[in-house]
Each structure stands twice: as C-alpha cells, then as structure tokens.
Short mmCIF file of C-alpha atoms in Angstrom, two decimals:
data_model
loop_
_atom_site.label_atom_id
_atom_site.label_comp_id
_atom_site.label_asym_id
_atom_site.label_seq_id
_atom_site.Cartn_x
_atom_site.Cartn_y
_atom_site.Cartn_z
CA UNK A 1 0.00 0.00 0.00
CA UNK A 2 3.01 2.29 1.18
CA UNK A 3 4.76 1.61 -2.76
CA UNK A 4 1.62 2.57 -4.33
CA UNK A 5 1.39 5.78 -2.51
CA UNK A 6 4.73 6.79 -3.37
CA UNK A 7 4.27 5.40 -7.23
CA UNK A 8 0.74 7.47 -6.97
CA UNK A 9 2.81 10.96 -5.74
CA UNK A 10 5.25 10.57 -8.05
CA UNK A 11 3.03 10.17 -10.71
CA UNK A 12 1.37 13.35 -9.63
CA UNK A 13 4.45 15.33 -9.37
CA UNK A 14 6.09 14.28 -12.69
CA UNK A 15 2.56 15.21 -14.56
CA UNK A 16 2.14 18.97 -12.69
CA UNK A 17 5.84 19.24 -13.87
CA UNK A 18 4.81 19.43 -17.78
CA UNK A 19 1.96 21.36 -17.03
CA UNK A 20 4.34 23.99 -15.47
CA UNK A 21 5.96 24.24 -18.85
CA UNK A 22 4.79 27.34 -20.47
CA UNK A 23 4.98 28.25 -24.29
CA UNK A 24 6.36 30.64 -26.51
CA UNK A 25 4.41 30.55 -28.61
CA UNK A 26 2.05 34.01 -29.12
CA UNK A 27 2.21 37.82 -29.21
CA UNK A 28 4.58 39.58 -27.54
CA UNK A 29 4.81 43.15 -27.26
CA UNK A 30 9.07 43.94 -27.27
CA UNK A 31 10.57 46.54 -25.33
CA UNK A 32 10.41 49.27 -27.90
CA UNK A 33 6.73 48.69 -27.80
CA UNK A 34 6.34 46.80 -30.87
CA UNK A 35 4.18 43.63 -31.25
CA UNK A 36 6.01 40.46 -32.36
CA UNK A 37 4.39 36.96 -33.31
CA UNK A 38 6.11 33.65 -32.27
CA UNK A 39 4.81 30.34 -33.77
CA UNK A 40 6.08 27.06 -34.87
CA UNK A 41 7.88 26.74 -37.89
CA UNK A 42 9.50 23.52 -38.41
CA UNK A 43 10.99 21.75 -35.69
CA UNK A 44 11.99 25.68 -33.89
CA UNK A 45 9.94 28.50 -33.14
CA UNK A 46 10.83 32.01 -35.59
CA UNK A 47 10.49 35.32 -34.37
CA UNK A 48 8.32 37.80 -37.02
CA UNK A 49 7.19 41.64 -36.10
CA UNK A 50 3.99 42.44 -36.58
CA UNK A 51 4.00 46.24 -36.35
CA UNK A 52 6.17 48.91 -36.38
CA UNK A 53 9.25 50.31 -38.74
CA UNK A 54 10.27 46.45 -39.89
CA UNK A 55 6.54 44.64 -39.72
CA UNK A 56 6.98 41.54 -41.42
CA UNK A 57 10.21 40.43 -40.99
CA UNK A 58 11.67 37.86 -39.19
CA UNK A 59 14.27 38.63 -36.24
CA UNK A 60 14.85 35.32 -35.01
CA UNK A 61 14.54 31.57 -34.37
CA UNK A 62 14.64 29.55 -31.50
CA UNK A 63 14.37 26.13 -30.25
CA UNK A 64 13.92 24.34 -26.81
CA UNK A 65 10.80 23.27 -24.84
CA UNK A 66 9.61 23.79 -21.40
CA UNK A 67 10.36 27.46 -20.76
CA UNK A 68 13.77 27.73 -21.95
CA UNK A 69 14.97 28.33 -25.46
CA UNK A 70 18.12 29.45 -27.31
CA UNK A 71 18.77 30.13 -31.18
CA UNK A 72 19.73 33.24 -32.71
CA UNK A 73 18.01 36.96 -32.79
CA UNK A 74 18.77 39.48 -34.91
CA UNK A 75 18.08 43.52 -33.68
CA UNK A 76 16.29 44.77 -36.63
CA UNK A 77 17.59 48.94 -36.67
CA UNK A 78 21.06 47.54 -37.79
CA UNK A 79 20.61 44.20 -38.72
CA UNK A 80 22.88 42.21 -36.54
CA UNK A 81 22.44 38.85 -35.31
CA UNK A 82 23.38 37.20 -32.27
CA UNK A 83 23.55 34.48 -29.98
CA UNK A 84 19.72 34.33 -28.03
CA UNK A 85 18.21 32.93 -25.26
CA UNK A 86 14.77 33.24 -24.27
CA UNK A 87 13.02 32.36 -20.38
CA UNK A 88 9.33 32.44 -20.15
CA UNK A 89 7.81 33.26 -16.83
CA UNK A 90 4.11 33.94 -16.42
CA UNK A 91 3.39 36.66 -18.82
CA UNK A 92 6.73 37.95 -19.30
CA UNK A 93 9.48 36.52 -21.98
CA UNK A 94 12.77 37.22 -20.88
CA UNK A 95 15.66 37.68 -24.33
CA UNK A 96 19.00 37.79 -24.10
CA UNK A 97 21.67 38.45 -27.04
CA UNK A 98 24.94 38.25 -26.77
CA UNK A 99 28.13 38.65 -28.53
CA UNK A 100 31.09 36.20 -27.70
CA UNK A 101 28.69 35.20 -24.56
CA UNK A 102 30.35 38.03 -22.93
CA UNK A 103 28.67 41.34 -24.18
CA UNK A 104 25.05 40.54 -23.39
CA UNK A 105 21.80 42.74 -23.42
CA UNK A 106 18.35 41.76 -21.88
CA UNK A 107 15.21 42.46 -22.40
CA UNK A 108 11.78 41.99 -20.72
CA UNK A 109 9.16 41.08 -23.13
CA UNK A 110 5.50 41.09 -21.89
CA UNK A 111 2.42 38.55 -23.59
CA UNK A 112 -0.64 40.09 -25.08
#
C-alpha cells in the first residue's frame, strides 16, 4: 500500500511538472513597444514583427521546450544577429543576445 502511494505521488508530481511548462508561442509586445508573433515553424519556433518600422520580418529563431529556449536573434535597426536565449515566466518573456557570450543585453518582453 506504502509503494503505491509513493508510485501514486510521483506520478502526480512528474505530470504537474509538464503542465508547469509554459509556451512561446504568441504575441509579444518587445521593449520598444512593438508587437512580435512567435509560432512554430519547423521543428523551432521564428520570431516575425507584426507592427512597427520592420513589420513583417523575421528577427529570429529559436528552439527548446519547457520554458527555456536558445537560437539566434537578430536587432532589426542595424541588422545584426546574435547568440539568443529566451526564459518564459508567467506573462513575461525574458531575451537575451549576446556577442562572444560576454557582451550581453536583456530584455523583458511582456504577452498580449
């Protein structure tokens, strides 16, 4: 009886785990204030602004599951691409590029 309570909770635990796991997938609205879309294309996830001064392109693509993902991301006003990260939490996507994984920026992006 004791095994199958343990089997039971760890069950539980192991199946609250993946529903903890919260997608990228959706519209984001980026720190300049822009809205950008981010759906499944392939096996990754790409990166396309809706609105603003470069609507329509694509700025990145990412892979991973769960809440963590890394790929590349390219800053649209001068067209450089770098090395990307991405952390959802709740309703806020957390990006990080960096160059040489030493110069880094961050930025907070929120789900609409």
């Amino acid at each position: 009886m004791k095994r199958m309570t343990i089997l039971a909770a760890a069950a539980f635990l192991m199946g609250s785990s993946a529903f903890a796991a919260e997608a990228i997938e959706g519209n984001w609205k980026t720190a300049s204030g822009e809205t950008a879309a981010i759906t499944q294309c392939g096996s990754a996830y790409c990166v396309t602004l809706k609105t603003g001064k470069h609507a329509g392109k694509q700025i990145g693509k990412m892979s991973g599951k769960g809440n963590s993902y890394s790929g590349e991301i390219t800053d649209p006003a001068n067209d450089k691409t770098y090395a990307g990260t991405g952390t959802v939490s709740g309703g806020s996507l957390s990006m990080k590029g960096c160059v040489l994984k030493v110069l880094c920026k961050t930025q907070t992006w929120s789900r609409l």
